[in-house]
Each structure stands twice: as C-alpha cells, then as structure tokens.
PDB file of C-alpha atoms and ligand atoms in Angstrom:
ATOM      1  CA  UNK A   1      -0.249  -0.080   0.138  1.00 76.00           C
ATOM      2  CA  UNK A   2       1.684   3.340  -1.065  1.00 92.00           C
ATOM      3  CA  UNK A   3      -0.326   5.087   1.955  1.00 95.00           C
ATOM      4  CA  UNK A   4       1.350   2.901   4.346  1.00 98.00           C
ATOM      5  CA  UNK A   5       4.910   3.221   2.832  1.00 97.00           C
ATOM      6  CA  UNK A   6       4.619   7.033   2.667  1.00 98.00           C
ATOM      7  CA  UNK A   7       3.138   6.758   6.227  1.00 98.00           C
ATOM      8  CA  UNK A   8       6.319   4.842   7.567  1.00 98.00           C
ATOM      9  CA  UNK A   9       8.324   7.496   5.609  1.00 98.00           C
ATOM     10  CA  UNK A  10       7.232  10.296   7.227  1.00 98.00           C
ATOM     11  CA  UNK A  11       6.390   8.921  10.813  1.00 98.00           C
ATOM     12  CA  UNK A  12       7.881   5.452  11.065  1.00 98.00           C
ATOM     13  CA  UNK A  13      10.486   4.915  14.109  1.00 98.00           C
ATOM     14  CA  UNK A  14      12.819   2.461  13.691  1.00 98.00           C
ATOM     15  CA  UNK A  15      12.570  -0.352  16.162  1.00 97.00           C
ATOM     16  CA  UNK A  16       9.342   1.391  17.479  1.00 98.00           C
ATOM     17  CA  UNK A  17       6.702   2.378  15.096  1.00 98.00           C
ATOM     18  CA  UNK A  18       5.702   1.014  12.121  1.00 98.00           C
ATOM     19  CA  UNK A  19       2.698   0.946   9.879  1.00 98.00           C
ATOM     20  CA  UNK A  20       1.150  -2.117   8.397  1.00 98.00           C
ATOM     21  CA  UNK A  21      -2.048  -3.990   7.207  1.00 98.00           C
ATOM     22  CA  UNK A  22      -4.112  -5.341   9.971  1.00 97.00           C
ATOM     23  CA  UNK A  23      -7.125  -7.559  10.472  1.00 97.00           C
ATOM     24  CA  UNK A  24      -9.377  -6.792   7.636  1.00 96.00           C
ATOM     25  CA  UNK A  25      -6.890  -4.864   5.685  1.00 96.00           C
ATOM     26  CA  UNK A  26      -7.131  -2.067   7.931  1.00 97.00           C
ATOM     27  CA  UNK A  27      -4.318   0.205   8.211  1.00 98.00           C
ATOM     28  CA  UNK A  28      -2.749  -0.026  11.676  1.00 98.00           C
ATOM     29  CA  UNK A  29       0.107   1.742  13.516  1.00 98.00           C
ATOM     30  CA  UNK A  30       2.244  -1.308  15.688  1.00 98.00           C
ATOM     31  CA  UNK A  31       4.106   0.314  18.420  1.00 98.00           C
ATOM     32  CA  UNK A  32       6.800  -1.078  21.051  1.00 98.00           C
ATOM     33  CA  UNK A  33       9.396  -0.249  23.031  1.00 98.00           C
ATOM     34  CA  UNK A  34      10.612  -1.484  26.222  1.00 98.00           C
ATOM     35  CA  UNK A  35       7.744  -0.409  28.300  1.00 98.00           C
ATOM     36  CA  UNK A  36       5.139  -2.126  26.308  1.00 98.00           C
ATOM     37  CA  UNK A  37       3.254  -2.124  22.806  1.00 98.00           C
ATOM     38  CA  UNK A  38       0.070  -1.566  21.396  1.00 98.00           C
ATOM     39  CA  UNK A  39      -1.682  -1.634  17.965  1.00 98.00           C
ATOM     40  CA  UNK A  40      -4.061   1.333  16.610  1.00 99.00           C
ATOM     41  CA  UNK A  41      -6.130   1.309  13.726  1.00 98.00           C
ATOM     42  CA  UNK A  42      -5.931   4.591  11.741  1.00 98.00           C
ATOM     43  CA  UNK A  43      -9.928   4.182  11.281  1.00 98.00           C
ATOM     44  CA  UNK A  44     -11.143   5.858  14.244  1.00 98.00           C
ATOM     45  CA  UNK A  45      -7.757   6.374  15.724  1.00 99.00           C
ATOM     46  CA  UNK A  46      -8.776   3.152  17.815  1.00 99.00           C
ATOM     47  CA  UNK A  47      -6.113   1.699  20.114  1.00 99.00           C
ATOM     48  CA  UNK A  48      -6.974  -1.975  19.475  1.00 98.00           C
ATOM     49  CA  UNK A  49      -4.375  -3.758  21.599  1.00 98.00           C
ATOM     50  CA  UNK A  50      -1.916  -2.848  24.801  1.00 98.00           C
ATOM     51  CA  UNK A  51      -0.073  -4.660  26.801  1.00 98.00           C
ATOM     52  CA  UNK A  52       2.931  -4.029  29.310  1.00 97.00           C
ATOM     53  CA  UNK A  53       6.086  -5.484  28.464  1.00 93.00           C
ATOM     54  CA  UNK A  54       5.799  -9.465  29.102  1.00 87.00           C
ATOM     55  CA  UNK A  55       2.164  -8.860  31.054  1.00 92.00           C
ATOM     56  CA  UNK A  56      -1.225 -10.242  29.646  1.00 96.00           C
ATOM     57  CA  UNK A  57      -3.198  -7.707  27.730  1.00 98.00           C
ATOM     58  CA  UNK A  58      -5.138  -4.756  29.747  1.00 98.00           C
ATOM     59  CA  UNK A  59      -7.682  -4.198  26.833  1.00 98.00           C
ATOM     60  CA  UNK A  60     -10.038  -6.574  25.883  1.00 98.00           C
ATOM     61  CA  UNK A  61     -10.883  -7.193  21.943  1.00 98.00           C
ATOM     62  CA  UNK A  62     -13.582  -9.554  20.685  1.00 98.00           C
ATOM     63  CA  UNK A  63     -12.395 -12.704  19.115  1.00 98.00           C
ATOM     64  CA  UNK A  64     -15.394 -11.859  17.175  1.00 98.00           C
ATOM     65  CA  UNK A  65     -14.822  -8.232  16.333  1.00 98.00           C
ATOM     66  CA  UNK A  66     -15.530  -6.795  12.950  1.00 97.00           C
ATOM     67  CA  UNK A  67     -12.778  -5.072  10.921  1.00 98.00           C
ATOM     68  CA  UNK A  68     -14.253  -3.155   8.015  1.00 97.00           C
ATOM     69  CA  UNK A  69     -14.342   0.121   6.367  1.00 97.00           C
ATOM     70  CA  UNK A  70     -16.873   2.158   8.350  1.00 97.00           C
ATOM     71  CA  UNK A  71     -17.662  -0.251  11.552  1.00 97.00           C
ATOM     72  CA  UNK A  72     -16.665   0.325  14.954  1.00 97.00           C
ATOM     73  CA  UNK A  73     -14.857  -2.488  16.076  1.00 98.00           C
ATOM     74  CA  UNK A  74     -15.742  -4.302  19.405  1.00 98.00           C
ATOM     75  CA  UNK A  75     -12.765  -3.877  21.964  1.00 98.00           C
ATOM     76  CA  UNK A  76      -9.779  -1.302  22.353  1.00 99.00           C
ATOM     77  CA  UNK A  77     -10.427   2.249  22.595  1.00 99.00           C
ATOM     78  CA  UNK A  78     -13.006   3.260  20.861  1.00 99.00           C
ATOM     79  CA  UNK A  79     -13.479   7.150  20.628  1.00 99.00           C
ATOM     80  CA  UNK A  80     -17.150   8.291  21.258  1.00 99.00           C
ATOM     81  CA  UNK A  81     -17.037  12.066  19.539  1.00 98.00           C
ATOM     82  CA  UNK A  82     -18.730  14.677  19.263  1.00 98.00           C
ATOM     83  CA  UNK A  83     -21.849  13.291  21.078  1.00 98.00           C
ATOM     84  CA  UNK A  84     -21.952  10.090  23.296  1.00 98.00           C
ATOM     85  CA  UNK A  85     -24.955   7.866  22.806  1.00 98.00           C
ATOM     86  CA  UNK A  86     -27.785   9.156  20.985  1.00 97.00           C
ATOM     87  CA  UNK A  87     -27.499  12.062  19.739  1.00 97.00           C
ATOM     88  CA  UNK A  88     -29.446  14.904  21.389  1.00 94.00           C
ATOM     89  CA  UNK A  89     -31.561  15.853  18.560  1.00 95.00           C
ATOM     90  CA  UNK A  90     -31.547  13.525  15.567  1.00 97.00           C
ATOM     91  CA  UNK A  91     -31.947   9.785  16.178  1.00 96.00           C
ATOM     92  CA  UNK A  92     -30.956   8.598  12.630  1.00 97.00           C
ATOM     93  CA  UNK A  93     -27.480   9.976  13.286  1.00 98.00           C
ATOM     94  CA  UNK A  94     -24.938   6.974  14.687  1.00 98.00           C
ATOM     95  CA  UNK A  95     -24.712   6.460  18.110  1.00 98.00           C
ATOM     96  CA  UNK A  96     -21.458   8.017  19.783  1.00 98.00           C
ATOM     97  CA  UNK A  97     -21.229  10.372  17.148  1.00 98.00           C
ATOM     98  CA  UNK A  98     -18.597   8.966  13.895  1.00 98.00           C
ATOM     99  CA  UNK A  99     -14.875   9.487  15.157  1.00 98.00           C
ATOM    100  CA  UNK A 100     -14.899   5.910  15.752  1.00 98.00           C
ATOM    101  CA  UNK A 101     -15.662   4.632  12.249  1.00 98.00           C
ATOM    102  CA  UNK A 102     -13.852   7.137  10.070  1.00 98.00           C
ATOM    103  CA  UNK A 103     -10.121   7.462   8.485  1.00 98.00           C
ATOM    104  CA  UNK A 104      -7.648   9.705  11.038  1.00 98.00           C
ATOM    105  CA  UNK A 105      -4.593  11.094   9.873  1.00 98.00           C
ATOM    106  CA  UNK A 106      -1.349  10.672  11.622  1.00 98.00           C
ATOM    107  CA  UNK A 107       0.216  13.888  12.356  1.00 98.00           C
ATOM    108  CA  UNK A 108       3.097  13.742  14.370  1.00 98.00           C
ATOM    109  CA  UNK A 109       5.339  10.720  16.013  1.00 99.00           C
ATOM    110  CA  UNK A 110       8.233  10.817  18.633  1.00 98.00           C
ATOM    111  CA  UNK A 111      10.446   8.685  20.614  1.00 98.00           C
ATOM    112  CA  UNK A 112      10.196  10.156  23.855  1.00 98.00           C
ATOM    113  CA  UNK A 113      13.275  10.547  26.614  1.00 98.00           C
ATOM    114  CA  UNK A 114      11.697   8.305  28.867  1.00 98.00           C
ATOM    115  CA  UNK A 115      11.321   5.549  26.290  1.00 98.00           C
ATOM    116  CA  UNK A 116       7.863   5.860  25.680  1.00 98.00           C
ATOM    117  CA  UNK A 117       6.580   6.144  21.942  1.00 99.00           C
ATOM    118  CA  UNK A 118       4.081   8.823  21.067  1.00 99.00           C
ATOM    119  CA  UNK A 119       1.753   9.210  17.926  1.00 99.00           C
ATOM    120  CA  UNK A 120      -0.727  11.996  16.984  1.00 99.00           C
ATOM    121  CA  UNK A 121      -3.663  11.822  14.989  1.00 99.00           C
ATOM    122  CA  UNK A 122      -6.261  14.209  13.607  1.00 98.00           C
ATOM    123  CA  UNK A 123      -9.417  13.176  12.521  1.00 98.00           C
ATOM    124  CA  UNK A 124      -9.994  13.789   8.642  1.00 98.00           C
ATOM    125  CA  UNK A 125     -13.130  15.841   7.936  1.00 97.00           C
ATOM    126  CA  UNK A 126     -14.885  14.680   4.824  1.00 98.00           C
ATOM    127  CA  UNK A 127     -18.367  15.981   3.343  1.00 98.00           C
ATOM    128  CA  UNK A 128     -20.040  12.883   5.367  1.00 98.00           C
ATOM    129  CA  UNK A 129     -18.616  14.124   8.663  1.00 98.00           C
ATOM    130  CA  UNK A 130     -19.688  17.482   8.171  1.00 98.00           C
ATOM    131  CA  UNK A 131     -22.999  16.609   6.939  1.00 98.00           C
ATOM    132  CA  UNK A 132     -23.428  14.891  10.710  1.00 98.00           C
ATOM    133  CA  UNK A 133     -21.304  17.962  12.641  1.00 98.00           C
ATOM    134  CA  UNK A 134     -21.288  21.401  10.204  1.00 97.00           C
ATOM    135  CA  UNK A 135     -19.335  23.091  13.304  1.00 97.00           C
ATOM    136  CA  UNK A 136     -15.611  23.797  12.528  1.00 98.00           C
ATOM    137  CA  UNK A 137     -13.886  21.482  15.226  1.00 98.00           C
ATOM    138  CA  UNK A 138     -10.406  20.105  15.229  1.00 98.00           C
ATOM    139  CA  UNK A 139     -10.214  16.680  16.977  1.00 99.00           C
ATOM    140  CA  UNK A 140      -6.724  15.084  18.064  1.00 99.00           C
ATOM    141  CA  UNK A 141      -5.779  11.977  19.602  1.00 99.00           C
ATOM    142  CA  UNK A 142      -2.161  11.598  21.233  1.00 99.00           C
ATOM    143  CA  UNK A 143      -1.579   7.825  21.934  1.00 99.00           C
ATOM    144  CA  UNK A 144       1.325   7.396  24.452  1.00 99.00           C
ATOM    145  CA  UNK A 145       2.884   3.989  24.698  1.00 99.00           C
ATOM    146  CA  UNK A 146       5.310   2.766  27.620  1.00 98.00           C
ATOM    147  CA  UNK A 147       4.318   0.493  30.652  1.00 98.00           C
ATOM    148  CA  UNK A 148       0.978   2.450  30.655  1.00 98.00           C
ATOM    149  CA  UNK A 149      -1.027   3.677  27.863  1.00 99.00           C
ATOM    150  CA  UNK A 150      -2.101   7.337  27.539  1.00 99.00           C
ATOM    151  CA  UNK A 151      -5.014   8.350  25.310  1.00 99.00           C
ATOM    152  CA  UNK A 152      -6.007  12.334  24.926  1.00 99.00           C
ATOM    153  CA  UNK A 153      -8.485  13.610  23.074  1.00 98.00           C
ATOM    154  CA  UNK A 154      -7.803  17.402  22.207  1.00 99.00           C
ATOM    155  CA  UNK A 155     -10.820  19.142  21.002  1.00 99.00           C
ATOM    156  CA  UNK A 156     -10.869  22.746  19.227  1.00 98.00           C
ATOM    157  CA  UNK A 157     -13.526  24.950  18.567  1.00 98.00           C
ATOM    158  CA  UNK A 158     -12.119  26.507  15.350  1.00 98.00           C
ATOM    159  CA  UNK A 159     -15.740  28.581  14.965  1.00 97.00           C
ATOM    160  CA  UNK A 160     -16.930  31.905  16.136  1.00 97.00           C
ATOM    161  CA  UNK A 161     -19.842  30.292  18.121  1.00 98.00           C
ATOM    162  CA  UNK A 162     -19.857  27.964  20.625  1.00 98.00           C
ATOM    163  CA  UNK A 163     -20.117  24.306  20.616  1.00 98.00           C
ATOM    164  CA  UNK A 164     -21.825  21.666  23.046  1.00 98.00           C
ATOM    165  CA  UNK A 165     -19.551  18.568  23.360  1.00 98.00           C
ATOM    166  CA  UNK A 166     -20.449  15.045  24.969  1.00 98.00           C
ATOM    167  CA  UNK A 167     -17.580  12.307  24.327  1.00 99.00           C
ATOM    168  CA  UNK A 168     -16.270   9.205  25.668  1.00 99.00           C
ATOM    169  CA  UNK A 169     -12.937   7.031  25.790  1.00 99.00           C
ATOM    170  CA  UNK A 170     -15.301   4.096  25.520  1.00 99.00           C
ATOM    171  CA  UNK A 171     -12.375   1.726  26.833  1.00 99.00           C
ATOM    172  CA  UNK A 172     -12.942  -2.342  26.957  1.00 99.00           C
ATOM    173  CA  UNK A 173     -10.920  -3.739  29.815  1.00 99.00           C
ATOM    174  CA  UNK A 174      -9.843  -7.230  29.935  1.00 98.00           C
ATOM    175  CA  UNK A 175     -10.826  -9.556  33.086  1.00 98.00           C
ATOM    176  CA  UNK A 176     -10.630 -12.747  34.276  1.00 98.00           C
ATOM    177  CA  UNK A 177     -14.557 -13.070  35.233  1.00 98.00           C
ATOM    178  CA  UNK A 178     -16.444  -9.711  35.397  1.00 98.00           C
ATOM    179  CA  UNK A 179     -18.565 -11.644  38.208  1.00 98.00           C
ATOM    180  CA  UNK A 180     -15.808 -11.343  40.187  1.00 98.00           C
ATOM    181  CA  UNK A 181     -14.385  -7.972  39.937  1.00 98.00           C
ATOM    182  CA  UNK A 182     -15.170  -4.808  41.827  1.00 98.00           C
ATOM    183  CA  UNK A 183     -14.640  -1.165  40.547  1.00 99.00           C
ATOM    184  CA  UNK A 184     -13.244   1.372  43.064  1.00 98.00           C
ATOM    185  CA  UNK A 185     -13.545   5.105  42.923  1.00 98.00           C
ATOM    186  CA  UNK A 186     -17.699   5.594  42.162  1.00 98.00           C
ATOM    187  CA  UNK A 187     -18.679   5.247  45.528  1.00 98.00           C
ATOM    188  CA  UNK A 188     -21.080   7.812  46.996  1.00 96.00           C
ATOM    189  CA  UNK A 189     -21.396   9.242  43.196  1.00 98.00           C
ATOM    190  CA  UNK A 190     -24.767   9.606  41.749  1.00 98.00           C
ATOM    191  CA  UNK A 191     -25.517   7.606  38.373  1.00 98.00           C
ATOM    192  CA  UNK A 192     -27.774   7.502  35.641  1.00 98.00           C
ATOM    193  CA  UNK A 193     -29.201   4.045  35.153  1.00 98.00           C
ATOM    194  CA  UNK A 194     -29.831   3.607  31.192  1.00 98.00           C
ATOM    195  CA  UNK A 195     -31.026   0.264  31.994  1.00 98.00           C
ATOM    196  CA  UNK A 196     -33.958   1.717  33.880  1.00 98.00           C
ATOM    197  CA  UNK A 197     -34.807   4.831  31.719  1.00 98.00           C
ATOM    198  CA  UNK A 198     -32.030   6.916  33.083  1.00 98.00           C
ATOM    199  CA  UNK A 199     -33.383   6.623  36.556  1.00 98.00           C
ATOM    200  CA  UNK A 200     -31.007   8.700  39.002  1.00 98.00           C
ATOM    201  CA  UNK A 201     -29.485   6.061  41.591  1.00 98.00           C
ATOM    202  CA  UNK A 202     -27.016   6.437  44.113  1.00 98.00           C
ATOM    203  CA  UNK A 203     -23.926   3.978  44.452  1.00 98.00           C
ATOM    204  CA  UNK A 204     -22.941   2.574  47.534  1.00 97.00           C
ATOM    205  CA  UNK A 205     -19.476   0.767  47.616  1.00 98.00           C
ATOM    206  CA  UNK A 206     -17.774  -0.409  45.041  1.00 98.00           C
ATOM    207  CA  UNK A 207     -19.587  -1.372  41.841  1.00 98.00           C
ATOM    208  CA  UNK A 208     -19.919  -5.113  41.100  1.00 98.00           C
ATOM    209  CA  UNK A 209     -21.690  -6.816  38.029  1.00 98.00           C
ATOM    210  CA  UNK A 210     -24.044  -9.670  37.744  1.00 98.00           C
ATOM    211  CA  UNK A 211     -26.716  -8.449  35.074  1.00 98.00           C
ATOM    212  CA  UNK A 212     -26.577  -6.041  32.508  1.00 98.00           C
ATOM    213  CA  UNK A 213     -25.043  -2.599  33.664  1.00 98.00           C
ATOM    214  CA  UNK A 214     -25.402   0.514  31.564  1.00 98.00           C
ATOM    215  CA  UNK A 215     -24.588   3.532  34.157  1.00 98.00           C
ATOM    216  CA  UNK A 216     -23.360   6.996  33.623  1.00 98.00           C
ATOM    217  CA  UNK A 217     -21.723   8.078  36.511  1.00 98.00           C
ATOM    218  CA  UNK A 218     -21.426  11.741  37.814  1.00 98.00           C
ATOM    219  CA  UNK A 219     -19.023  13.698  39.745  1.00 98.00           C
ATOM    220  CA  UNK A 220     -16.617  11.184  39.429  1.00 98.00           C
ATOM    221  CA  UNK A 221     -12.903  11.833  40.181  1.00 97.00           C
ATOM    222  CA  UNK A 222      -9.601  11.422  38.336  1.00 98.00           C
ATOM    223  CA  UNK A 223      -8.780   7.456  39.706  1.00 98.00           C
ATOM    224  CA  UNK A 224     -10.643   4.640  39.173  1.00 99.00           C
ATOM    225  CA  UNK A 225      -9.293   0.941  39.859  1.00 98.00           C
ATOM    226  CA  UNK A 226     -10.711  -2.167  38.578  1.00 99.00           C
ATOM    227  CA  UNK A 227      -9.844  -5.055  41.171  1.00 98.00           C
ATOM    228  CA  UNK A 228      -9.353  -8.310  39.342  1.00 98.00           C
ATOM    229  CA  UNK A 229      -8.619 -11.131  41.836  1.00 98.00           C
ATOM    230  CA  UNK A 230      -8.495 -13.740  38.841  1.00 98.00           C
ATOM    231  CA  UNK A 231      -5.723 -12.061  37.450  1.00 98.00           C
ATOM    232  CA  UNK A 232      -4.226 -10.998  40.446  1.00 98.00           C
ATOM    233  CA  UNK A 233      -4.074  -7.381  39.266  1.00 98.00           C
ATOM    234  CA  UNK A 234      -5.699  -3.743  39.610  1.00 98.00           C
ATOM    235  CA  UNK A 235      -6.263  -1.915  36.370  1.00 98.00           C
ATOM    236  CA  UNK A 236      -5.810   1.822  37.542  1.00 98.00           C
ATOM    237  CA  UNK A 237      -7.482   4.401  35.224  1.00 99.00           C
ATOM    238  CA  UNK A 238      -6.077   7.884  35.798  1.00 99.00           C
ATOM    239  CA  UNK A 239      -8.182  11.094  33.987  1.00 98.00           C
ATOM    240  CA  UNK A 240      -8.428  14.509  33.667  1.00 98.00           C
ATOM    241  CA  UNK A 241     -10.976  16.780  31.929  1.00 98.00           C
ATOM    242  CA  UNK A 242     -13.727  14.460  32.963  1.00 98.00           C
ATOM    243  CA  UNK A 243     -16.472  14.719  35.935  1.00 98.00           C
ATOM    244  CA  UNK A 244     -18.133  11.503  34.320  1.00 98.00           C
ATOM    245  CA  UNK A 245     -17.332   7.951  33.816  1.00 99.00           C
ATOM    246  CA  UNK A 246     -19.554   5.108  32.427  1.00 99.00           C
ATOM    247  CA  UNK A 247     -19.804   1.807  33.361  1.00 99.00           C
ATOM    248  CA  UNK A 248     -21.238  -0.909  31.003  1.00 99.00           C
ATOM    249  CA  UNK A 249     -21.756  -4.713  30.700  1.00 99.00           C
ATOM    250  CA  UNK A 250     -23.961  -5.930  28.084  1.00 98.00           C
ATOM    251  CA  UNK A 251     -24.469  -9.272  29.730  1.00 98.00           C
ATOM    252  CA  UNK A 252     -26.059 -12.112  27.702  1.00 98.00           C
ATOM    253  CA  UNK A 253     -28.971 -11.381  25.702  1.00 97.00           C
ATOM    254  CA  UNK A 254     -27.759  -8.155  24.619  1.00 98.00           C
ATOM    255  CA  UNK A 255     -24.261  -9.348  23.864  1.00 98.00           C
ATOM    256  CA  UNK A 256     -26.230 -12.365  21.753  1.00 97.00           C
ATOM    257  CA  UNK A 257     -28.054  -9.434  19.835  1.00 97.00           C
ATOM    258  CA  UNK A 258     -24.823  -7.369  18.757  1.00 96.00           C
ATOM    259  CA  UNK A 259     -23.144 -10.325  17.000  1.00 95.00           C
ATOM    260  CA  UNK A 260     -19.585  -9.312  17.826  1.00 98.00           C
ATOM    261  CA  UNK A 261     -19.042 -10.509  21.487  1.00 97.00           C
ATOM    262  CA  UNK A 262     -19.386 -14.722  21.062  1.00 95.00           C
ATOM    263  CA  UNK A 263     -20.277 -16.713  23.373  1.00 94.00           C
ATOM    264  CA  UNK A 264     -19.651 -16.045  27.004  1.00 96.00           C
ATOM    265  CA  UNK A 265     -17.705 -12.977  25.800  1.00 97.00           C
ATOM    266  CA  UNK A 266     -19.398 -10.527  28.014  1.00 98.00           C
ATOM    267  CA  UNK A 267     -17.376 -12.472  31.071  1.00 98.00           C
ATOM    268  CA  UNK A 268     -14.008 -11.233  29.882  1.00 98.00           C
ATOM    269  CA  UNK A 269     -14.714  -7.679  29.745  1.00 98.00           C
ATOM    270  CA  UNK A 270     -15.959  -4.489  31.418  1.00 99.00           C
ATOM    271  CA  UNK A 271     -16.206  -1.032  30.033  1.00 99.00           C
ATOM    272  CA  UNK A 272     -15.034   1.812  32.138  1.00 99.00           C
ATOM    273  CA  UNK A 273     -15.279   4.894  30.196  1.00 99.00           C
ATOM    274  CA  UNK A 274     -13.574   8.336  30.790  1.00 99.00           C
ATOM    275  CA  UNK A 275     -16.534  10.970  29.642  1.00 99.00           C
ATOM    276  CA  UNK A 276     -18.116  13.927  29.381  1.00 98.00           C
ATOM    277  CA  UNK A 277     -21.535  12.659  29.403  1.00 98.00           C
ATOM    278  CA  UNK A 278     -24.722  13.845  30.823  1.00 98.00           C
ATOM    279  CA  UNK A 279     -24.459  16.845  33.156  1.00 95.00           C
ATOM    280  CA  UNK A 280     -20.677  16.593  32.616  1.00 98.00           C
ATOM    281  CA  UNK A 281     -21.172  17.726  28.732  1.00 98.00           C
ATOM    282  CA  UNK A 282     -18.389  20.688  27.935  1.00 98.00           C
ATOM    283  CA  UNK A 283     -19.621  24.099  26.631  1.00 98.00           C
ATOM    284  CA  UNK A 284     -16.485  24.951  24.107  1.00 98.00           C
ATOM    285  CA  UNK A 285     -16.399  28.572  23.836  1.00 98.00           C
ATOM    286  CA  UNK A 286     -15.115  30.032  20.130  1.00 98.00           C
ATOM    287  CA  UNK A 287     -11.495  28.986  20.081  1.00 98.00           C
ATOM    288  CA  UNK A 288     -11.482  27.085  23.012  1.00 98.00           C
ATOM    289  CA  UNK A 289      -9.457  23.711  23.514  1.00 98.00           C
ATOM    290  CA  UNK A 290     -10.778  20.900  25.666  1.00 98.00           C
ATOM    291  CA  UNK A 291      -8.551  17.492  26.245  1.00 99.00           C
ATOM    292  CA  UNK A 292     -10.203  14.480  27.829  1.00 99.00           C
ATOM    293  CA  UNK A 293      -7.387  11.873  28.716  1.00 98.00           C
ATOM    294  CA  UNK A 294      -7.096   8.480  30.574  1.00 99.00           C
ATOM    295  CA  UNK A 295      -3.675   6.614  31.488  1.00 99.00           C
ATOM    296  CA  UNK A 296      -4.118   2.947  31.993  1.00 98.00           C
ATOM    297  CA  UNK A 297      -1.880   0.925  33.964  1.00 98.00           C
ATOM    298  CA  UNK A 298      -1.507  -2.007  35.863  1.00 97.00           C
ATOM    299  CA  UNK A 299      -0.320  -3.466  39.262  1.00 97.00           C
ATOM    300  CA  UNK A 300      -0.225  -6.934  40.540  1.00 95.00           C
ATOM    301  CA  UNK A 301      -1.798  -8.257  43.461  1.00 93.00           C
TER     302      UNK A 301
HETATM  303  C1  BG6 B   1     -22.031   2.195  26.202  1.00 77.71           C
HETATM  304  C2  BG6 B   1     -23.603   2.720  26.021  1.00 77.71           C
HETATM  305  O1  BG6 B   1     -21.377   3.395  26.238  1.00 77.71           O
HETATM  306  O2  BG6 B   1     -21.869   1.850  24.786  1.00 77.71           O
HETATM  307  C3  BG6 B   1     -24.340   1.465  26.128  1.00 77.71           C
HETATM  308  O3  BG6 B   1     -23.796   3.061  27.592  1.00 77.71           O
HETATM  309  C4  BG6 B   1     -24.289   1.071  24.309  1.00 77.71           C
HETATM  310  O4  BG6 B   1     -25.923   1.932  26.063  1.00 77.71           O
HETATM  311  C5  BG6 B   1     -22.574   0.464  24.872  1.00 77.71           C
HETATM  312  O5  BG6 B   1     -24.832  -0.030  24.330  1.00 77.71           O
HETATM  313  C6  BG6 B   1     -22.077   0.086  23.438  1.00 77.71           C
HETATM  314  O6  BG6 B   1     -22.394   0.985  21.914  1.00 77.71           O
HETATM  315  P1  BG6 B   1     -21.853   0.280  20.669  1.00 77.71           P
HETATM  316  O7  BG6 B   1     -22.510   1.518  19.733  1.00 77.71           O
HETATM  317  O8  BG6 B   1     -20.301   0.271  20.457  1.00 77.71           O
HETATM  318  O9  BG6 B   1     -22.413  -1.155  20.358  1.00 77.71           O
END
C-alpha cells in the first residue's frame, strides 16, 4: 500500500513504530518499546491492543470483532465523539458519533526521552462528517505507549460560536471473570441507570456486576480502579478533563444480539469509560480547547 509506505517514511520510528496492514485490511500503527506494545487502527485512531512488556493484555478485544471500513471495532479504545450515546436531536445519526468509524491521519510521532513512544492523529473531515456535524472543530488523539497507555483527546472549537460537546473514551478492559471484579472510586456518586430509563440512583460501595449494567456516573473523580482477583491485578485509570464515567457490560441477551461478542464474551470484559456525558457536557467557547485524557496501568496484587 502506497499510503503505508509514505506513513512509514514520514512517521515511522525504527524499532518502535511501523505502519502495516492489519486485520480486515485496515491500516494499523504497530508500536513497541521496552515498556510495552500496542496496535492502533487508523480508522477511528482506535487503540485495539495494549500490553505492558511481558504482561497480559490490559484491553479486551473481542475474538468476534469485525474489522471493516466504517464499522466500529468491538474492543480496545473506541472514541465516542462529538456526541456520546444517542444524538441529542437527530436519532438518525449514529450512536456515539462518527469519530470511531472514519479515517484519521497521523500528524506527528516521537520517541520520548523516557522510552515511551507517542503518536498523534487528527480526524479527517469529509463531506460526510461535515453533514453530521457542520460545526468547525479540530480533533486530535495523542496516544502514548510505555508501561502505561495514555490516550488524550483534544477538541478545538475553530468557529466564532460556542459548541456543546459530549464524548467518551469507551475503553474495554480485559478481566478474568466480570462477576468477580469490583470497580472502586465511584462510591457515593449518583448515576443515571440506562437499563432503567435513565433513573437517577446513588452508588453505595464499589461497583460489582451480576447482570446488564449501563450507567453514567456523575461527579466522578480522577482515579478509578478495577480489582480483578482472577488476574491478580488492579487496572488503574487516571483521568483528566472528565467528571463523568460510564460503566457498561451488556450481559447475556444484549451481547448475543450484538453479534460481535461471541459466546460468553461478556464475561471477559468491562467498559469503564472516561467521559464528558450527561450533566458533564462541555461548552466549548469560540477558539477554546478541551482535552479529555486517561492513562491505563496495572499493578499486581
Ligand atoms: C455504552 C452505552 O457506552 O456503549 C451503551 O452506554 C451501549 O448503551 C454501549 O450499548 C455500546 O455501544 P455500541 O454502539 O458500541 O454498540
């Protein structure tokens, strides 16, 4: 592919970053260094896999994921933007926006002095994206790979009028058995329960999962932890630019309907999403920049 060759010439880093053809023919960036490794699809600037050196994958990627142009990949770190969930006024527009299903362009890469590797993407606007969101915006996704993975989504309002943004890093984490994990850091938050028509509820104690869970937690802090006794580890999520978090597991029936989870797929994953959703939507003034970022790391128990 000519595009891959030119990307490798412009942004490749010998021994650390290479562009190649990935599953389903999608172009991917393969990143590896002494700290860890990751693969990122150019469609969606979508981190598909990440593992610290010598460790098990941190991210869940469905064995039944579909890799095809215009299809969101089931797993990794999908980017929901410029709206989260259903569009506020037009139900015909795609859920979670379009950033995850369109092509992005690498714009910079760097081997950092601390050994990590950084790759910056910019969403490519087309007549189709402008038809869904005519407001002039610039979206960058900066992905930094080492012993941890950092994803930073930067939105700039390029126009003279304000823009209201909702978004999420819809991250799928790999767990041994979702029925045995607990998510800490959301104690005492209110949440909107999407399974019960967005009823507002209050979280007491850590979050555990024993049925379909689809919740937007409000007023969340900047550190969440997934305790996974089966994998004998804690996944630590450190975020900034976010005051809401989504916890999602489709459970059996919904996973079956989705068609890209596979049998019992829901048991090996949980989504803990760093978001700007519901009450936490962002009003971007003309020229303003907002960065939503999350760092994922593990600690062994
Ligand atoms: C979650 C939503 O963030 O994403 C759920 O809260 C939704 O309601 C889930 O089902 C998956 O969405 P999608 O579009 O990737 O199937």
